[in-house]
Coordinates of C-alpha atoms in Angstrom, one line a residue:
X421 CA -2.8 60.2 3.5
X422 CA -0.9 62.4 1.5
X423 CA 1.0 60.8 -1.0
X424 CA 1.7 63.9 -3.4
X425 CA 0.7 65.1 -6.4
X426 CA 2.4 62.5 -9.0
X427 CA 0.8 59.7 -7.3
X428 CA -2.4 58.8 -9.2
X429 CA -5.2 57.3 -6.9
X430 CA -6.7 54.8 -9.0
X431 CA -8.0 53.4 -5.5
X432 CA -8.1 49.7 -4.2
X433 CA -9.6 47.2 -6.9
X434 CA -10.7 44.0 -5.7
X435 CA -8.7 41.7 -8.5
X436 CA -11.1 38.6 -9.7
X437 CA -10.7 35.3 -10.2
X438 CA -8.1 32.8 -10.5
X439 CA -4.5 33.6 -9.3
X440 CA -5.8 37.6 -8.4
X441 CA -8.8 36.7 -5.9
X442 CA -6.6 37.7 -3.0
X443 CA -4.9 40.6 -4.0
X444 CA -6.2 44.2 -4.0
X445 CA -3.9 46.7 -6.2
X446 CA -2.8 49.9 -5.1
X447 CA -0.9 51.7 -8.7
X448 CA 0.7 54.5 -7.3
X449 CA 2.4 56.9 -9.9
X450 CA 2.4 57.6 -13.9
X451 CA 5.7 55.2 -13.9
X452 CA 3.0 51.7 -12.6
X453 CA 4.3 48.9 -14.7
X454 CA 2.4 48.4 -18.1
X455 CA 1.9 44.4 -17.1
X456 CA 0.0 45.6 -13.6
X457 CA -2.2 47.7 -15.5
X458 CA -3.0 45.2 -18.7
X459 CA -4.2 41.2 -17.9
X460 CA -1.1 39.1 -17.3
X461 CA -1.2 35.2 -17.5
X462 CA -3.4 33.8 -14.9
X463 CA -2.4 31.1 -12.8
X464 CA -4.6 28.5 -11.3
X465 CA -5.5 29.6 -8.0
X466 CA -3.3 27.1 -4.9
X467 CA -4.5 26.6 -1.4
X468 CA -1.8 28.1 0.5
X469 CA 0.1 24.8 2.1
X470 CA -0.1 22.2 -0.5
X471 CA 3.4 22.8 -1.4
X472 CA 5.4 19.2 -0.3
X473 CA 9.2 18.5 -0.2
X474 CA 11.2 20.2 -3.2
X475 CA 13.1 17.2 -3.6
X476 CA 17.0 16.9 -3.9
X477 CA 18.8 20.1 -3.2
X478 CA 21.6 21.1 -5.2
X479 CA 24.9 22.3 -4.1
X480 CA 27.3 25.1 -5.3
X481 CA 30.3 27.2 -4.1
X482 CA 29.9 30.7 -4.3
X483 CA 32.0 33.2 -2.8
X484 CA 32.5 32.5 0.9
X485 CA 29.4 29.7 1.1
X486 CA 28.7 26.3 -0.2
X487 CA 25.4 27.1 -1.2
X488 CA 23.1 24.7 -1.0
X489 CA 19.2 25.7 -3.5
X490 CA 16.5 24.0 -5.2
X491 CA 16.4 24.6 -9.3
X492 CA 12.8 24.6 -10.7
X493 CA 11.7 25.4 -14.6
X494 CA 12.9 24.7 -18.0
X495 CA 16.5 25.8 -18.7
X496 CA 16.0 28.5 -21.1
X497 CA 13.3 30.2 -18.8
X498 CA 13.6 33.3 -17.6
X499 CA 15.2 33.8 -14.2
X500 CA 13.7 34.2 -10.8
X501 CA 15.5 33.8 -7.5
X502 CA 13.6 34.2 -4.4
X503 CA 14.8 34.4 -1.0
X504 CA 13.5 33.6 2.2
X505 CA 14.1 35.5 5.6
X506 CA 14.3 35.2 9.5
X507 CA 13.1 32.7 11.0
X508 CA 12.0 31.0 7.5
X509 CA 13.5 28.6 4.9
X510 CA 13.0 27.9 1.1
X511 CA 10.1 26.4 2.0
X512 CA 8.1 29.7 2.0
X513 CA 8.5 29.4 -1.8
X514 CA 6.5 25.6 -2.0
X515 CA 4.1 26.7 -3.3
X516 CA 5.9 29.7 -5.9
X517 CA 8.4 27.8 -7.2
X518 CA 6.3 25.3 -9.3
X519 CA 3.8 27.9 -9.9
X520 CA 6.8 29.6 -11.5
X521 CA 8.0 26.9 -13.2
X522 CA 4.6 25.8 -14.8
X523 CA 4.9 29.5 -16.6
X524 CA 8.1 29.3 -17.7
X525 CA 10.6 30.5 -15.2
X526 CA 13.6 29.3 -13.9
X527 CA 13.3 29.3 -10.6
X528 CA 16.5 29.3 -8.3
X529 CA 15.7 29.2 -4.5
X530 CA 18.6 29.7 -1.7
X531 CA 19.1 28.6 1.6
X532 CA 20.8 31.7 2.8
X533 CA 24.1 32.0 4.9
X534 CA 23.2 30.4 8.7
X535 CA 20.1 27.8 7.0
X536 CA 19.8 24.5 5.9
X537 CA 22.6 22.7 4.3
X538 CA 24.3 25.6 3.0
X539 CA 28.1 26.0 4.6
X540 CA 30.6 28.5 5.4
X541 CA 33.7 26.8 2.8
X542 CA 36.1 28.1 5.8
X543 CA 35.6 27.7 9.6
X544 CA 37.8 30.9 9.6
X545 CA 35.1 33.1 7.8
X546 CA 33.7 35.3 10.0
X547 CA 30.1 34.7 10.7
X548 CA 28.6 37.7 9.3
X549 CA 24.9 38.8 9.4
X550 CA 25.1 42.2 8.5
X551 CA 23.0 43.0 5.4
X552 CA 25.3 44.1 2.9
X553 CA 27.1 40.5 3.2
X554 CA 24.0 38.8 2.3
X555 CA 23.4 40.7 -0.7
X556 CA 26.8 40.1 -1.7
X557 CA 25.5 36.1 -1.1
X558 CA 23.1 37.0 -3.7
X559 CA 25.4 37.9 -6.4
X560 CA 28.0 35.3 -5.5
X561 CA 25.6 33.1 -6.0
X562 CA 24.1 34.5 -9.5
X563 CA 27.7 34.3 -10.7
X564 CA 28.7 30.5 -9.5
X565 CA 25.0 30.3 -12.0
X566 CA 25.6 32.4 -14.4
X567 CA 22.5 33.4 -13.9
X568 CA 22.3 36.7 -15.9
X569 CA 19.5 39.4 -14.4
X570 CA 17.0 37.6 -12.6
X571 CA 13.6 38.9 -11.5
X572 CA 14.5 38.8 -7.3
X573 CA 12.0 38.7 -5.1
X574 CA 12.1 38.1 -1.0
X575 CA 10.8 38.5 2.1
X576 CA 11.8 40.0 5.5
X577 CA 15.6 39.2 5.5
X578 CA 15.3 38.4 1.7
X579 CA 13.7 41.4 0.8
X580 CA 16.0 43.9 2.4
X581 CA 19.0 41.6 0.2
X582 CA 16.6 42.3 -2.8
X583 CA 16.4 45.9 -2.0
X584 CA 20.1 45.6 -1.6
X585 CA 20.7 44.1 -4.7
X586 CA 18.7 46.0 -6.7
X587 CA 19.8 48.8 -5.3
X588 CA 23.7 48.7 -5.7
X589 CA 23.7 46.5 -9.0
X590 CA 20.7 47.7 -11.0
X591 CA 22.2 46.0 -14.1
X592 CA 22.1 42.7 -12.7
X593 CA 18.6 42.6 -12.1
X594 CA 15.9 42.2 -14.0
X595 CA 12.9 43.2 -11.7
X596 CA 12.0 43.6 -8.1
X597 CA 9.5 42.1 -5.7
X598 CA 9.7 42.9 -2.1
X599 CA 7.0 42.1 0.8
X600 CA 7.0 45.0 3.0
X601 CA 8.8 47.4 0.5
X602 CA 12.0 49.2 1.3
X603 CA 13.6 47.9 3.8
X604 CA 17.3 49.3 3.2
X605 CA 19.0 51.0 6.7
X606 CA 22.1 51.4 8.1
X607 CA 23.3 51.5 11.9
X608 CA 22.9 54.9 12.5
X609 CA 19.8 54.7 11.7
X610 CA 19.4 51.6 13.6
X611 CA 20.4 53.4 17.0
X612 CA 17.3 56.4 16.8
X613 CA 14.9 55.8 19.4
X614 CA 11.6 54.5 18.3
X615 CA 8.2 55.8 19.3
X616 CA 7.8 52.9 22.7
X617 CA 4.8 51.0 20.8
X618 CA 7.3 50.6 17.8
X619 CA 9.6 49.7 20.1
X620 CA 7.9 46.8 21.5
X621 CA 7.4 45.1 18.5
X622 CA 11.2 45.0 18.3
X623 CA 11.2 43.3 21.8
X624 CA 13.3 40.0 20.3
X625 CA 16.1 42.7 18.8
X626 CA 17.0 43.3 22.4
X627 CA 16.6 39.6 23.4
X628 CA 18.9 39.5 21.1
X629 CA 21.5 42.3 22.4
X630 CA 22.1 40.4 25.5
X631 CA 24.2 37.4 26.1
X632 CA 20.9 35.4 28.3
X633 CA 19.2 36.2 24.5
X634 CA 21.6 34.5 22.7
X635 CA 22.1 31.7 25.1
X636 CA 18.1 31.5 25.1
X637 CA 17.6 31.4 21.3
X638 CA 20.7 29.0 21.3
X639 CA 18.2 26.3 23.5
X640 CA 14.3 27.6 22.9
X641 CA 15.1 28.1 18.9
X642 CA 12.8 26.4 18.1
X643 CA 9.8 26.8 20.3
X644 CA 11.1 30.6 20.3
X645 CA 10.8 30.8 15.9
X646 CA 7.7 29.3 16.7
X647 CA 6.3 32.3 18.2
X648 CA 7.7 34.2 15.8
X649 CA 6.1 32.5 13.3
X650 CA 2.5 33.1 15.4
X651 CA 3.0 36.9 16.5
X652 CA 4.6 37.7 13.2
X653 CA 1.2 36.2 11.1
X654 CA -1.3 35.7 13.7
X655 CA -4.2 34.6 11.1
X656 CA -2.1 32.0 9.7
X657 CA -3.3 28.3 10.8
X658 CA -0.1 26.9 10.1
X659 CA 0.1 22.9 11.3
X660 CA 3.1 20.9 13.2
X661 CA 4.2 19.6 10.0
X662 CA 4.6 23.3 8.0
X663 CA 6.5 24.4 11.2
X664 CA 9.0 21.3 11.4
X665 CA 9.3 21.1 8.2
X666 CA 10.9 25.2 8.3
X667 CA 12.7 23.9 11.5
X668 CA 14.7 21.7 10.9
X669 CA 17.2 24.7 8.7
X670 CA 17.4 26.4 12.3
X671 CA 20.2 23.1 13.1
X672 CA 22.6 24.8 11.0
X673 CA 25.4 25.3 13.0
X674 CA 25.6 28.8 12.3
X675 CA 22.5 30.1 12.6
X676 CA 22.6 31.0 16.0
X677 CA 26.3 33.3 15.4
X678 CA 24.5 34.9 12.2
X679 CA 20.9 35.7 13.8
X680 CA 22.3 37.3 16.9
X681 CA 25.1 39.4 14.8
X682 CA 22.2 40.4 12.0
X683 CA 20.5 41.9 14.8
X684 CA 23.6 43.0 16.9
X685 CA 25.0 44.7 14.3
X686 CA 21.8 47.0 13.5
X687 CA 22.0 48.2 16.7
X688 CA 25.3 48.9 16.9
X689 CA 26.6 46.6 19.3
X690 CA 28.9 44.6 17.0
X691 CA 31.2 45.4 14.5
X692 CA 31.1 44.3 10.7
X693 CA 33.9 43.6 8.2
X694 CA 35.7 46.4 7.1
X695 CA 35.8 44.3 3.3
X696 CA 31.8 45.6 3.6
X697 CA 32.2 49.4 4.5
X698 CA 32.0 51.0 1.4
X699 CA 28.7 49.0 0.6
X700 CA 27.1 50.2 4.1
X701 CA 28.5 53.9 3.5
X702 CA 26.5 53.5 -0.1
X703 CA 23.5 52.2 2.1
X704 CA 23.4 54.8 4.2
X705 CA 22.6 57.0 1.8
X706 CA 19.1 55.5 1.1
X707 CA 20.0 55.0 -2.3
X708 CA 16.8 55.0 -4.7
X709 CA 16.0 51.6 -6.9
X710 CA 15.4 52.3 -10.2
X711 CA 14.4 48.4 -11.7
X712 CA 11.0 48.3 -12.3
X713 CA 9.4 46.9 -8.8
X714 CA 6.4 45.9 -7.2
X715 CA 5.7 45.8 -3.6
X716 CA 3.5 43.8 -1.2
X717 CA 2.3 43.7 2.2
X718 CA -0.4 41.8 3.8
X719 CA -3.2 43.0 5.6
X720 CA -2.8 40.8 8.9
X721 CA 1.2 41.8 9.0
X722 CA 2.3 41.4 13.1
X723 CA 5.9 42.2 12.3
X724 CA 7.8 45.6 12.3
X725 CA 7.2 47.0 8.6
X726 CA 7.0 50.4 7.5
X727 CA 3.5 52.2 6.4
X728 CA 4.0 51.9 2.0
X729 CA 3.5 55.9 2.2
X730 CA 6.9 55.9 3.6
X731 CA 9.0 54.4 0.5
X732 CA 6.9 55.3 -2.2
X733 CA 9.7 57.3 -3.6
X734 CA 12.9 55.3 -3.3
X735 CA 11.5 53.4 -6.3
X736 CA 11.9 55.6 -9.2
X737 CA 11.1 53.2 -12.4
X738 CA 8.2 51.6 -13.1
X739 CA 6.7 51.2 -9.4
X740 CA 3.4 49.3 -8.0
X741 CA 2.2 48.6 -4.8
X742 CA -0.2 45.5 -4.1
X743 CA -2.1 45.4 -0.5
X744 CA -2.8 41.6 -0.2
X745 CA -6.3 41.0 1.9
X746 CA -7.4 37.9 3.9
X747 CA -5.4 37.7 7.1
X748 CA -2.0 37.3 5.0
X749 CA 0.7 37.9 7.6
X750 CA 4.5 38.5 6.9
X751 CA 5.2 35.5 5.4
X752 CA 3.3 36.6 2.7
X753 CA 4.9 33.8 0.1
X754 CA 3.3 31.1 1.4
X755 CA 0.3 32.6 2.9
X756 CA -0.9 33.9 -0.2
X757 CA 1.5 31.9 -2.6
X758 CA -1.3 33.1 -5.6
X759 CA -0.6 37.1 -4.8
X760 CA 3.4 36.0 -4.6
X761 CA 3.0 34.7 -8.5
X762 CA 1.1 37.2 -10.0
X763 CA 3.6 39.7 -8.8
X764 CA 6.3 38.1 -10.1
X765 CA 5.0 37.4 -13.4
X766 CA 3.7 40.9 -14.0
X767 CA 6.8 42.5 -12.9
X768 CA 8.7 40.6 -15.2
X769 CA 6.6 41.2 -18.5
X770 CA 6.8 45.0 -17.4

């Protein structure tokens, strides 16, 4: 694979003990963040699953949502806010968040637009699911906080709003973790033929595009995330009570409108909000993220994601990428909650 003669092969290292036992570390480039390359505070390693309920939720309006999050970690720590995607919830983070808080962060995590408790304020808002709305969630939701530069991190749906984020408003963000890397497109993009093996994998996007899809996912959602959940991390062992415990944020009753337009819209087949153009046009572009950033993906990934080869150079600050080994699929956060933690905490000494 060649990756070009700035990146620096310093091949895969089997990382040892503790928090690291999972992780191998791939440090591509001179511009690798100092904290990947010199010993960061270990964590304890978890068993991925012992994470329980996170307690009372808290509530706040920001922009168009009622937004409902959990708060983890002292009051002075420094900022992490970490988002879930499709078909997940917060509880992805069970395990991170209080790993996070034990070492000092603040932890924020989101239900995003269309989960849980968290509401449209207006039954006139238009029930968006286009990407550049939920980033704009994102920093809604850090200024109803005041939270001042977090480090974000996300998967899936939450990592393309990291990306986003990152991306657009570099000054509001501390530091980057994203599973699966850059995930930033637009719907031009979104309406290129695939090679047809590619294109199977996306066999739920044109469920989706069809009115039986919707009317399916609006009755099988649950045995249909389900599958998801199994083709999308096929060496995960998840039990009942993991699965219902996710579920039960599909009942929101827009879920349904914003999963079918999120994947609608990417293929062209339904409008967006014209208040979001000028984001998408700056989206289209492929913009580069300069915050410094590390990126995951898991060995045992069943979902669509692009070869880490292929984004190496959107990220032009300090920049490392993390292959995570051990059957960890795409929900990477709380398959490998130890991997999820490190990153985080190196990232955000770098």
């Amino acid at each position: 694979m060649n990756t070009g003669p700035d990146v620096i092969d310093l091949r895969r290292r089997r990382l040892i003990g503790g928090v690291a036992a999972a992780a191998t570390l791939v440090q591509l480039g001179p511009s690798a963040p100092a904290s990947a390359q010199s010993a960061s505070p270990v964590q304890p390693a978890i068993r991925p699953g012992t994470g329980q309920s996170f307690g009372p939720l808290k509530q706040t309006d920001a922009g168009l949502l009622n937004v409902a999050y959990v708060e983890q970690g002292p009051a002075d720590g420094s900022p992490v806010i970490l988002l879930h995607g499709w078909p997940y919830d917060i509880h992805s983070f069970a395990d991170v968040a209080p790993m996070l808080a034990a070492a000092g962060h603040r932890v924020f995590v989101p239900y995003l637009r269309g989960y849980g408790a968290t509401r449209f304020l207006s039954g006139d808002t238009v029930r968006n699911g286009q990407p550049s709305a939920l980033a704009v969630d994102v920093i809604d939701f850090m200024n109803a906080l005041r939270i001042e530069r977090p480090v974000v991190a996300g998967f899936d749906w939450g990592a393309r709003s990291a990306d986003i984020v990152a991306a657009l408003w570099p000054e509001r963000v501390r530091a980057l973790v994203a599973v699966s890397g850059y995930l930033i497109g637009n719907q031009e993009a979104g309406k290129m033929p695939l090679p047809p093996r590619a294109e199977l994998e996306w066999w739920y996007q044109f469920y989706f595009a069809t009115e039986r899809g919707r009317i399916g996912y609006e009755k099988n959602r649950g045995d249909f995330n389900k599958l998801i959940w199994q083709l999308a991390s096929p060496r995960w062992n998840f039990d009942e009570a993991t699965y219902a415990r996710s579920a039960a944020a599909f009942d929101n009753p827009d879920h349904v409108d914003i999963v079918i337009h999120n994947y609608r819209w990417r293929l062209g087949l339904a409008d967006g909000e014209r208040k979001y153009d000028e984001l998408e046009r700056q989206l289209s572009a492929g913009p580069t993220i300069s915050v410094p950033t590390i990126t995951l993906e898991g060995d045992a990934n069943g979902a669509p994601h692009p070869d880490p080869a292929s984004y190496r150079k959107k990220f032009t600050g300090r920049y490392a990428h993390r292959h995570i080994e051990g059957g960890i699929g795409h929900n990477l956060p709380q398959e490998d909650p130890s991997a999820f933690v490190k990153a985080v905490i190196d990232v955000a000494g770098s």
